[in-house]
Short mmCIF file of C-alpha atoms in Angstrom, two decimals:
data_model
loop_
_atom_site.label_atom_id
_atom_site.label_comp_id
_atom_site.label_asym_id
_atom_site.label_seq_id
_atom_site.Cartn_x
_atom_site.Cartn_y
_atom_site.Cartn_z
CA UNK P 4 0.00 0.00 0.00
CA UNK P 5 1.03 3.32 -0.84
CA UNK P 6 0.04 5.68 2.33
CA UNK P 7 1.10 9.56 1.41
CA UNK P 8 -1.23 11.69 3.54
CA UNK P 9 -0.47 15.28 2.69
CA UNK P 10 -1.37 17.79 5.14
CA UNK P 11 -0.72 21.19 4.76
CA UNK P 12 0.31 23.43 7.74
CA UNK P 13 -2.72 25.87 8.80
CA UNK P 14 -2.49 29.54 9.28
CA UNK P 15 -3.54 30.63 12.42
CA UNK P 16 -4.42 33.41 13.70
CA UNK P 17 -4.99 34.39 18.03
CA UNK P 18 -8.20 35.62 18.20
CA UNK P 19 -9.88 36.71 21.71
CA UNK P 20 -12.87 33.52 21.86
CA UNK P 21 -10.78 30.25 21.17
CA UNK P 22 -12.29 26.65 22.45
CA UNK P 23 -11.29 25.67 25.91
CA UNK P 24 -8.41 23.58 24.02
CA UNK P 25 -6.14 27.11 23.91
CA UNK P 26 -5.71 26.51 20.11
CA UNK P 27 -5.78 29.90 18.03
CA UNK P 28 -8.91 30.17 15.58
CA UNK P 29 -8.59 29.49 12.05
CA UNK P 30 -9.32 32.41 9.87
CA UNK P 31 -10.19 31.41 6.20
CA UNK P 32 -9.02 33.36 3.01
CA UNK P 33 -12.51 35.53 2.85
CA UNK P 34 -11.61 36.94 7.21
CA UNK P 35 -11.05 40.46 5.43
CA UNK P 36 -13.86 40.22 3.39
CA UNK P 37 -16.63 39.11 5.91
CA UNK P 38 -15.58 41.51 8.18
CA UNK P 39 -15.82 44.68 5.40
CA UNK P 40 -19.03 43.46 4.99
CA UNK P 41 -19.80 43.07 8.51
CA UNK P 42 -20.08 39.78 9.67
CA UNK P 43 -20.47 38.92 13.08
CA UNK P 44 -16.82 36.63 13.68
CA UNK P 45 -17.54 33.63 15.64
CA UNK P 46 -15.52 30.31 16.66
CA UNK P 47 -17.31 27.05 14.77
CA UNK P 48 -15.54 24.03 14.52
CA UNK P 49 -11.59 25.39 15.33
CA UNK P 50 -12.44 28.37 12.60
CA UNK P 51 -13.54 31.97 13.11
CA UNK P 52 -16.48 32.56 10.80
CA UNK P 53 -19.81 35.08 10.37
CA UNK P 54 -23.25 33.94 12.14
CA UNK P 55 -24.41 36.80 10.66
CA UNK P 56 -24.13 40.09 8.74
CA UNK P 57 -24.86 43.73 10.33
CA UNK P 58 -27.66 45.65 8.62
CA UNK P 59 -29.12 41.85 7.41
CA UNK P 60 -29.63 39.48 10.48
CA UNK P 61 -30.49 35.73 10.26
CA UNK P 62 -34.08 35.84 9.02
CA UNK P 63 -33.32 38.17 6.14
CA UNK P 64 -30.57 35.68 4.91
CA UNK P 65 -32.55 32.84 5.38
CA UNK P 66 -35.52 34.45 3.55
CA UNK P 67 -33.25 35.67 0.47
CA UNK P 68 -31.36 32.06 -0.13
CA UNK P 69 -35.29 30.86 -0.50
CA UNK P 70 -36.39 33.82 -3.02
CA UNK P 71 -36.82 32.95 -6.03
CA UNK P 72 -34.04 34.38 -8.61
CA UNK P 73 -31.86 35.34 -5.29
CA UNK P 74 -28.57 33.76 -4.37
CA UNK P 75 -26.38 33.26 -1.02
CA UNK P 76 -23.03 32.90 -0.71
CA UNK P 77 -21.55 30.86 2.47
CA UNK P 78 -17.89 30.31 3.33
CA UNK P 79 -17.63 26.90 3.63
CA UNK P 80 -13.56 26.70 3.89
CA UNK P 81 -13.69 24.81 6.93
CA UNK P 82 -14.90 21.85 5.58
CA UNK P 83 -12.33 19.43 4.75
CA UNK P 84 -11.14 18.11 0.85
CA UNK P 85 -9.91 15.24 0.18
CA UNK P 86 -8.44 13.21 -2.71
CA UNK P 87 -8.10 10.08 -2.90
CA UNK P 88 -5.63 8.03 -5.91
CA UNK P 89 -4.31 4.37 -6.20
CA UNK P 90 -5.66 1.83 -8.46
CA UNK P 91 -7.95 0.42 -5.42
CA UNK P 92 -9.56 3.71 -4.16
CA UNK P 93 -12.80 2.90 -4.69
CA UNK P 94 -12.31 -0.64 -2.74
CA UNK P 95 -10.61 0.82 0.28
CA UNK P 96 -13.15 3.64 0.43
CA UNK P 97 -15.74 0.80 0.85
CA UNK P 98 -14.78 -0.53 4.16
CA UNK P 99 -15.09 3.26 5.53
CA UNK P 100 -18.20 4.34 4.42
CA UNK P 101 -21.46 2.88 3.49
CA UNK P 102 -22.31 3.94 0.07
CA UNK P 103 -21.68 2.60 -3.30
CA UNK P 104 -18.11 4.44 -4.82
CA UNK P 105 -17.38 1.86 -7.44
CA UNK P 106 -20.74 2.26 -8.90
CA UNK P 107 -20.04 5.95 -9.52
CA UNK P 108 -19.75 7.14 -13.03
CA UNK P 109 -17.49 9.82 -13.75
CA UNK P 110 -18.62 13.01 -12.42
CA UNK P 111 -21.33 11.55 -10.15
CA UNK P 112 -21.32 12.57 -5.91
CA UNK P 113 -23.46 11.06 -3.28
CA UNK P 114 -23.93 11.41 0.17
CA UNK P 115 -21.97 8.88 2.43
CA UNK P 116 -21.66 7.78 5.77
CA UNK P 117 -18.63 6.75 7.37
CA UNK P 118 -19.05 4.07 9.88
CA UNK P 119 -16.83 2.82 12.92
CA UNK P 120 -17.10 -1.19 13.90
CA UNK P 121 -19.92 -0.19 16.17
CA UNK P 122 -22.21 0.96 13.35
CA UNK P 123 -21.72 4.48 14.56
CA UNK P 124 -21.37 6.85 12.21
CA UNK P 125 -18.08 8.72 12.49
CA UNK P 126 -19.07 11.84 9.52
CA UNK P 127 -21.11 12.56 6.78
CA UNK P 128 -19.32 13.09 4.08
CA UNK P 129 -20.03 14.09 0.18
CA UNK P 130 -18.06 11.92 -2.87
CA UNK P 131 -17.41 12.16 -6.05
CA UNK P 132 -15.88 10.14 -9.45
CA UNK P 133 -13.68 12.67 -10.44
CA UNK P 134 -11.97 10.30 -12.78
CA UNK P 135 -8.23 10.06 -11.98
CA UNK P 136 -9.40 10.07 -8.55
CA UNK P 137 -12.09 9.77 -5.73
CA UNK P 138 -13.17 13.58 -4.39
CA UNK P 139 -14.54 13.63 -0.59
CA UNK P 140 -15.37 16.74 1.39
CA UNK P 141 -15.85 16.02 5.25
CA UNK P 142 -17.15 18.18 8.07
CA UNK P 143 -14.48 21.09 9.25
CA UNK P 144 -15.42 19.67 12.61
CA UNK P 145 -14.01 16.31 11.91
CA UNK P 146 -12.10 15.90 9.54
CA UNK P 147 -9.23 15.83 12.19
CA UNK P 148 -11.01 12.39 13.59
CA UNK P 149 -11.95 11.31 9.88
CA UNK P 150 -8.15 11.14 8.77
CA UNK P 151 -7.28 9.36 11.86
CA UNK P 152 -10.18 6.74 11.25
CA UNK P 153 -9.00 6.45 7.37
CA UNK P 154 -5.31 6.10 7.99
CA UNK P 155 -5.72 3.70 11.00
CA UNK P 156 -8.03 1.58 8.24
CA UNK P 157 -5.00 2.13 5.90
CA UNK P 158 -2.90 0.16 8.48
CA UNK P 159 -4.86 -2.55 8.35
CA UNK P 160 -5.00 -3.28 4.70
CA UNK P 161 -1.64 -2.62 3.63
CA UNK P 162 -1.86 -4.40 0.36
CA UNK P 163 -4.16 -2.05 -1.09
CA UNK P 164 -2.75 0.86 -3.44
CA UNK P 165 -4.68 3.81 -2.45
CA UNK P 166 -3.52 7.56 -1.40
CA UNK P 167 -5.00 9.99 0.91
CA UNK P 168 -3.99 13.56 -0.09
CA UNK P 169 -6.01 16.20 2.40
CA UNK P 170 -6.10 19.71 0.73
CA UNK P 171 -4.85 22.44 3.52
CA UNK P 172 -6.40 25.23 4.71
CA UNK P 173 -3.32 27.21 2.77
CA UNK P 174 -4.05 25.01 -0.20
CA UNK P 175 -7.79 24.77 -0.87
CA UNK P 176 -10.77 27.14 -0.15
CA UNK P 177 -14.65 26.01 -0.29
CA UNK P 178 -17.55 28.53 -0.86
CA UNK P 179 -21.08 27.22 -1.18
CA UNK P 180 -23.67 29.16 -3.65
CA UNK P 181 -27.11 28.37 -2.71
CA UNK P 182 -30.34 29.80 -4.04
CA UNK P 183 -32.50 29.76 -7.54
CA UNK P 184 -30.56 32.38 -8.90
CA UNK P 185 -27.21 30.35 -8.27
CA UNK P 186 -27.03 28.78 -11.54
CA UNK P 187 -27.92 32.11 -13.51
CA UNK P 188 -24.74 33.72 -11.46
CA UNK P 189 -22.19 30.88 -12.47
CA UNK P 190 -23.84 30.60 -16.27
CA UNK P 191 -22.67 33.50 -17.01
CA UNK P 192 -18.82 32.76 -15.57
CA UNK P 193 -18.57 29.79 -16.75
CA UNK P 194 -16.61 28.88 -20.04
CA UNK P 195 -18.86 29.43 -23.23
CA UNK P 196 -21.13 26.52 -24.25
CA UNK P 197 -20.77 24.74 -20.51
CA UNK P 198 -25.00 23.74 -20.16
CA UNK P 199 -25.55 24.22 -16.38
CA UNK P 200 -29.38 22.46 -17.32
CA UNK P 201 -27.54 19.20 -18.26
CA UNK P 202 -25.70 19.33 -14.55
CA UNK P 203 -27.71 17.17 -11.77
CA UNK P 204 -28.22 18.04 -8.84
CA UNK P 205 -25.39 15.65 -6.63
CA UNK P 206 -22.45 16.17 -9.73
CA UNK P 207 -19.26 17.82 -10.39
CA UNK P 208 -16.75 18.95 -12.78
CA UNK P 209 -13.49 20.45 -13.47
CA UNK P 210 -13.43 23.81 -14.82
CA UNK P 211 -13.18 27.34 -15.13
CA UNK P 212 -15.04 29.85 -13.50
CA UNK P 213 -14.26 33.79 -14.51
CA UNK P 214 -10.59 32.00 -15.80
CA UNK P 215 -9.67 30.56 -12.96
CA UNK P 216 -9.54 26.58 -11.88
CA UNK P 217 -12.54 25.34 -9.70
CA UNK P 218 -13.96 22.22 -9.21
CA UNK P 219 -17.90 22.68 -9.20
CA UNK P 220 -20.28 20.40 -7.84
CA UNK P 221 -24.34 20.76 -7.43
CA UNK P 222 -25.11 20.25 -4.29
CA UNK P 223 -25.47 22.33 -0.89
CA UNK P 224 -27.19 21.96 2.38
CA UNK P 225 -30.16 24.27 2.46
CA UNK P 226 -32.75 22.01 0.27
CA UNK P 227 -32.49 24.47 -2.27
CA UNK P 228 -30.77 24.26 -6.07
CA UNK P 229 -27.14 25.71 -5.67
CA UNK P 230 -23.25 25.05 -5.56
CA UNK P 231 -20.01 24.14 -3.61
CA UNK P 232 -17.27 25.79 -5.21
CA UNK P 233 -13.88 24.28 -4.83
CA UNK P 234 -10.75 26.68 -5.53
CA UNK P 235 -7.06 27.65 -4.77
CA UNK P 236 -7.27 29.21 -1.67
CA UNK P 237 -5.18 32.40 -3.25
CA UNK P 238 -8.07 32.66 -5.59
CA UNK P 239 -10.60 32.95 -3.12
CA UNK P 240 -10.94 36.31 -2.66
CA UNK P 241 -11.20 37.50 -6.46
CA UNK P 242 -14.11 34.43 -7.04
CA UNK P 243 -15.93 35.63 -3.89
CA UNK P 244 -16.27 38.92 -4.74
CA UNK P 245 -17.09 37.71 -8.48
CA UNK P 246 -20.20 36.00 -7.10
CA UNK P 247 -21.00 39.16 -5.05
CA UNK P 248 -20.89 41.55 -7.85
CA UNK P 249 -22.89 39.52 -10.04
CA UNK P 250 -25.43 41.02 -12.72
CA UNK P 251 -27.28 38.04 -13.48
CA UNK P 252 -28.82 37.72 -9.41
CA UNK P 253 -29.09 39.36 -6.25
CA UNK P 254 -26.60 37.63 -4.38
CA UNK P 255 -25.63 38.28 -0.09
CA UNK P 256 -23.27 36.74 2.01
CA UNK P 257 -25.10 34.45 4.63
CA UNK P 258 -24.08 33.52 7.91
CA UNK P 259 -23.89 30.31 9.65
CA UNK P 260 -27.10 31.33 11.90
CA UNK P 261 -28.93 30.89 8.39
CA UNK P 262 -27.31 28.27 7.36
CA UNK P 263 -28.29 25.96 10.31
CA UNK P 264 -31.97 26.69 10.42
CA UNK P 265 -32.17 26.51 6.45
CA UNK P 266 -30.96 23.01 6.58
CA UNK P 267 -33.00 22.50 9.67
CA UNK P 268 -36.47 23.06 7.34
CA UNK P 269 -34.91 21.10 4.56
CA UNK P 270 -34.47 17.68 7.27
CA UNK P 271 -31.03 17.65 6.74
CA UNK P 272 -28.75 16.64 9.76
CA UNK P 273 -25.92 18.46 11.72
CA UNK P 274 -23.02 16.29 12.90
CA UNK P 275 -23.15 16.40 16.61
CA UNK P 276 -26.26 17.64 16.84
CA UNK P 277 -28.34 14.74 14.67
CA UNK P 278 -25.26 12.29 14.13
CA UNK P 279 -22.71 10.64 16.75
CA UNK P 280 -20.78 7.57 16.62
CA UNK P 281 -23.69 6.15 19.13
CA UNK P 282 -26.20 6.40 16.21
CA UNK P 283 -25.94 4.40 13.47
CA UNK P 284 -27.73 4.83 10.15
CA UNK P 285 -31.20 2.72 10.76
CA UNK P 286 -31.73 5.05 13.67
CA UNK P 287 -30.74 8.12 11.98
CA UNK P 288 -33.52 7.35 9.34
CA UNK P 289 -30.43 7.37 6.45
CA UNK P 290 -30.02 3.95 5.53
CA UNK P 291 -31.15 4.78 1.89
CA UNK P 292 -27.47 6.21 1.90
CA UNK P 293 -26.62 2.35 1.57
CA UNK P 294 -28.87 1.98 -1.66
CA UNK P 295 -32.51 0.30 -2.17
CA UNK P 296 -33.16 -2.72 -0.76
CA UNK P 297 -31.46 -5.89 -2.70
CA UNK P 298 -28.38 -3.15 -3.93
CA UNK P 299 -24.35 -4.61 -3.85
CA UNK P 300 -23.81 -2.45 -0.40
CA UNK P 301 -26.49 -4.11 1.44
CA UNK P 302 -25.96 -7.58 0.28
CA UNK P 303 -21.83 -7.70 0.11
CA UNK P 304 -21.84 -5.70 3.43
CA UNK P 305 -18.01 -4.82 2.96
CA UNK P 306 -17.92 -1.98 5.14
CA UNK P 307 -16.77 -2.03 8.87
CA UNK P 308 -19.77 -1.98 11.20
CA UNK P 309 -22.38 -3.81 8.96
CA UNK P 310 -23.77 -6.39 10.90
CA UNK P 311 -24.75 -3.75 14.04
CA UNK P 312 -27.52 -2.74 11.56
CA UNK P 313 -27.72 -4.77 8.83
CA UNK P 314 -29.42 -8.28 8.73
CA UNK P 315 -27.22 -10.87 6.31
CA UNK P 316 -29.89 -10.30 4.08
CA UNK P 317 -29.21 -6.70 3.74
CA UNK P 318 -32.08 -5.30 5.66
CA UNK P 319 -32.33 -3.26 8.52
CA UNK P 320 -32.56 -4.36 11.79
CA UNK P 321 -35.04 -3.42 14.49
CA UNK P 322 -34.18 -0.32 16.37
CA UNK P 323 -35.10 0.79 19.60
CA UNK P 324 -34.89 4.73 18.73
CA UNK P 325 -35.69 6.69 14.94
CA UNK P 326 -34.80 10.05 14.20
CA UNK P 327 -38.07 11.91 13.46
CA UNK P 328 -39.09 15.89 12.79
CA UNK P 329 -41.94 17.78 15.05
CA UNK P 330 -44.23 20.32 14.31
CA UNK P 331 -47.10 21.94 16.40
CA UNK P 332 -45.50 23.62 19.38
CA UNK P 333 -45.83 26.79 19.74
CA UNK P 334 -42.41 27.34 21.70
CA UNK P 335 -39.23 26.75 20.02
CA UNK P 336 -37.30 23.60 21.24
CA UNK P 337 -33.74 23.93 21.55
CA UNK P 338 -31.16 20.75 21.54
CA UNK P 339 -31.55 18.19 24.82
CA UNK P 340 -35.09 19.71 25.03
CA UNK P 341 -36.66 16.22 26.38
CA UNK P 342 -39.72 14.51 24.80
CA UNK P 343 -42.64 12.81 26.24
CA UNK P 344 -45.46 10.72 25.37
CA UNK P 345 -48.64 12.45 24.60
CA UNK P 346 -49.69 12.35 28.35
CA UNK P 347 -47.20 14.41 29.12
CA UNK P 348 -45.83 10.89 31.57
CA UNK P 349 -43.45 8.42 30.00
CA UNK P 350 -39.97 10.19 28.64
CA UNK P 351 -39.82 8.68 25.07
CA UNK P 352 -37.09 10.80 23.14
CA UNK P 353 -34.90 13.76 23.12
CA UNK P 354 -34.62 16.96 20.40
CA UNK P 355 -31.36 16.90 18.94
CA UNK P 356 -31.94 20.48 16.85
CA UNK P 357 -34.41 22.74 17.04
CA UNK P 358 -35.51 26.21 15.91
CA UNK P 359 -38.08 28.89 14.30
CA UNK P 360 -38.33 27.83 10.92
CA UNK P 361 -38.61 31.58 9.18
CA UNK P 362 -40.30 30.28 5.72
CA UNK P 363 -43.63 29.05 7.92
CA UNK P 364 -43.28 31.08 10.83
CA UNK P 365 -43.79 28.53 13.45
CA UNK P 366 -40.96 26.30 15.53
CA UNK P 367 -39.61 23.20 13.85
CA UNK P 368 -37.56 20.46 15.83
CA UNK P 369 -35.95 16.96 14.51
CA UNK P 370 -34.73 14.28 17.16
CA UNK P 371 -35.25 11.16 18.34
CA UNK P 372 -37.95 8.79 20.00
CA UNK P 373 -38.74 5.71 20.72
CA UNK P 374 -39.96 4.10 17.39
CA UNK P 375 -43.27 3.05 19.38
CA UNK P 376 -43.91 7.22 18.39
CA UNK P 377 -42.21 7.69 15.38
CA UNK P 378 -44.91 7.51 12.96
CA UNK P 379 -45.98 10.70 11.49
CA UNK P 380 -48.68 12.62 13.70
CA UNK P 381 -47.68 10.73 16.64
CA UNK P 382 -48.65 13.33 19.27
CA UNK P 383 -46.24 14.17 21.60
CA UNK P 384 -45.15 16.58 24.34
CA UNK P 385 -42.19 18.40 24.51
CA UNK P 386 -40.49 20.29 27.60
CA UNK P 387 -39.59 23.73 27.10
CA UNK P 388 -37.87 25.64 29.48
CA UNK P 389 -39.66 23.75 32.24
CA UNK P 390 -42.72 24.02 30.58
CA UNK P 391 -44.20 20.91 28.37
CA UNK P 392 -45.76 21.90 25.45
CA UNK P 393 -47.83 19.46 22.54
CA UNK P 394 -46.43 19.04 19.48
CA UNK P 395 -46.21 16.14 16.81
CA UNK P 396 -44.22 13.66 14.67
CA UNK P 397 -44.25 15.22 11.31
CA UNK P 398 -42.48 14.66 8.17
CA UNK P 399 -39.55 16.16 6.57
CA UNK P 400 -37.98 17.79 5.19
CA UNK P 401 -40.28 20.75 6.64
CA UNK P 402 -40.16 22.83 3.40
CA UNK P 403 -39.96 21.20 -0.20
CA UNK P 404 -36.52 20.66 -1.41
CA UNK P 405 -35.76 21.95 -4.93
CA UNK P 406 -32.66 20.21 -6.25
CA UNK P 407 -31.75 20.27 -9.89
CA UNK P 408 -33.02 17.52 -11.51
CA UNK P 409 -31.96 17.15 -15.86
CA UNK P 410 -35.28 17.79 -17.64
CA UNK P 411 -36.32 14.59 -19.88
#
């Protein structure tokens, strides 16, 4: 096995909040820029990044991403990129996470989990067939932990030819454009004759944007159509303010305060929040990450962990607890909020996020219960701030997703 695992040193920078750790914050290559435009600086995941923008606020940048023709642009350069080479990439990549990487045609991403021997899930993580190689983008919060878990699987299959290459914070920057008016801002950068219509929603490409390298890939975490934008992290600055300046949509920065409860309406989960390595994927309601029923992953089972949630037949095994969304209190229910059957008596669950969802002006909540209550319009009651209030098993995602799909 060929094990090169490049890691690029990080600029830091002391800032006055770190974590209780002591290490200095992170400040990504758009710090100048989010602070000319006003952003409220916060630490998130070892990084010092805008919650929000002066003279906009959270519901105003939630609100825009969702208008139609609008577009929002999030700094997402504390997420980490990987590549991945060797002739059995897609093999080794296999026993990490659950999803189906061989089965990839060029240019096509999924969503993944990556498991532990437990079942637990260690990330969620986004691939891609980028030809030569296999391209992965982890969560800035654990990518630290992921490359550990990788290179300590790496150990124990040495025969297998496969490289790890992590992309730097000095080396590779990550902006996310979200919003219907996304693709109209990147047609017109984009090299003449490249059909943005004929892109999918959950693929990527190599290519130019305004003349500089980028990989592209249409996807994003707020249930609406938009982009994660891959580039050199010198060029960061120029594309950022590109997308900014654009003609062809209204396009703000956004926040991570926006960012959280968009993804919150569109059901999508927050690692450490929603995900642990105590929850595998039957209980975190993602096992279709794995492929329908009777599918190679479910049936070959070659990734670590299987058998905690898998039967050998490939289907999933009787949980005790299901993650689940809630709708119908009238109080917003934060994280640990507990939950209790609908006479208010028997403690059946716990909230893992919860918020005011802006688009239908009433509180939203996803966590888990007991799967005795999981069905939709279970009726529940929730305790908030010392108070319990009703509320109910409800369905997500909580607004309509609107990813790109090719027209036939």
């Amino acid at each position: 096995m060929r094990v090169t695992v490049s890691i690029f040193k990080r600029t830091t920078t002391a800032v006055s909040r770190r974590f209780a750790s002591g290490e200095p914050l992170i400040r990504t290559a758009l710090y100048e820029l989010h602070k000319d435009l006003k952003g409220k600086m916060v630490p998130f995941a070892g990084y010092e990044l805008p919650v929000l923008y002066d003279g906009l606020g959270l519901k105003a940048e939630h609100v825009h991403c969702r208008t139609p023709g609008f577009a929002s642009l999030f700094d997402v350069s504390h997420m980490g990129q990987i590549k991945w080479y060797g002739a059995d990439r897609a093999a080794f990549i296999e026993k990490a996470v659950v999803g189906d990487v061989a089965g990839l045609g060029e240019g096509e991403a999924k969503l993944t989990l990556v498991v532990k021997d437990t079942g637990g899930i260690v990330d969620d993580a986004v691939l891609a067939n980028a030809g030569d190689h296999v391209y992965m983008v982890v969560n800035g919060a654990c990518k630290a932990k992921d490359m550990d878990h990788f290179k300590a699987l790496m150990a124990e299959n040495p025969s297998m030819d496969v490289t790890m290459e992590y992309m730097g914070d000095t080396e590779q920057a990550l902006v996310a454009l979200q919003g219907d008016g996304a693709k109209n801002v990147l047609d017109a950068l984009l090299p003449a004759g490249f059909d943005l219509e004929k892109m999918a929603f959950m693929t990527g490409v190599y290519t130019t944007l305004a003349g500089y390298d980028v990989r592209v890939t249409r996807c994003g975490y707020t249930g609406e159509d938009g982009f994660e934008i891959s580039m050199k992290e010198s060029d960061a600055l120029a594309i950022s303010k590109l997308l900014l300046e654009s003609t062809a949509a209204k396009v703000l920065p956004c926040g991570l305060g926006a960012r959280d409860s968009l993804r919150l309406e569109a059901g999508l989960c927050l690692y450490g929040n929603d995900l642990n390595e105590d929850i595998n994927p039957v209980e975190a309601a993602l096992v279709w990450t794995l492929g329908p029923p009777g599918s190679r992953r479910r049936l070959e089972q070659s990734f670590i962990g299987a058998s905690n949630f898998l039967t050998p037949e490939g289907k999933a095994k009787k949980m005790t607890k299901k993650r689940v969304g809630f709708l119908g209190h009238d109080k917003p229910a934060r994280e640990n909020s507990k939950i209790f059957d609908a006479a208010g008596e028997k403690e059946i669950g716990v909230i893992t996020s919860g918020s005011f969802s802006p688009c239908l002006g009433v509180p939203i909540a996803m966590g888990y219960v007991d799967v005795a209550h999981a069905k939709n319009d279970t009726e529940v009651v929730i305790e908030v701030r010392g108070k319990k209030v009703a509320s109910k098993v409800a369905k997500m995602p909580f607004v309509p997703s609107k990813y790109w799909r090719v027209p036939e």
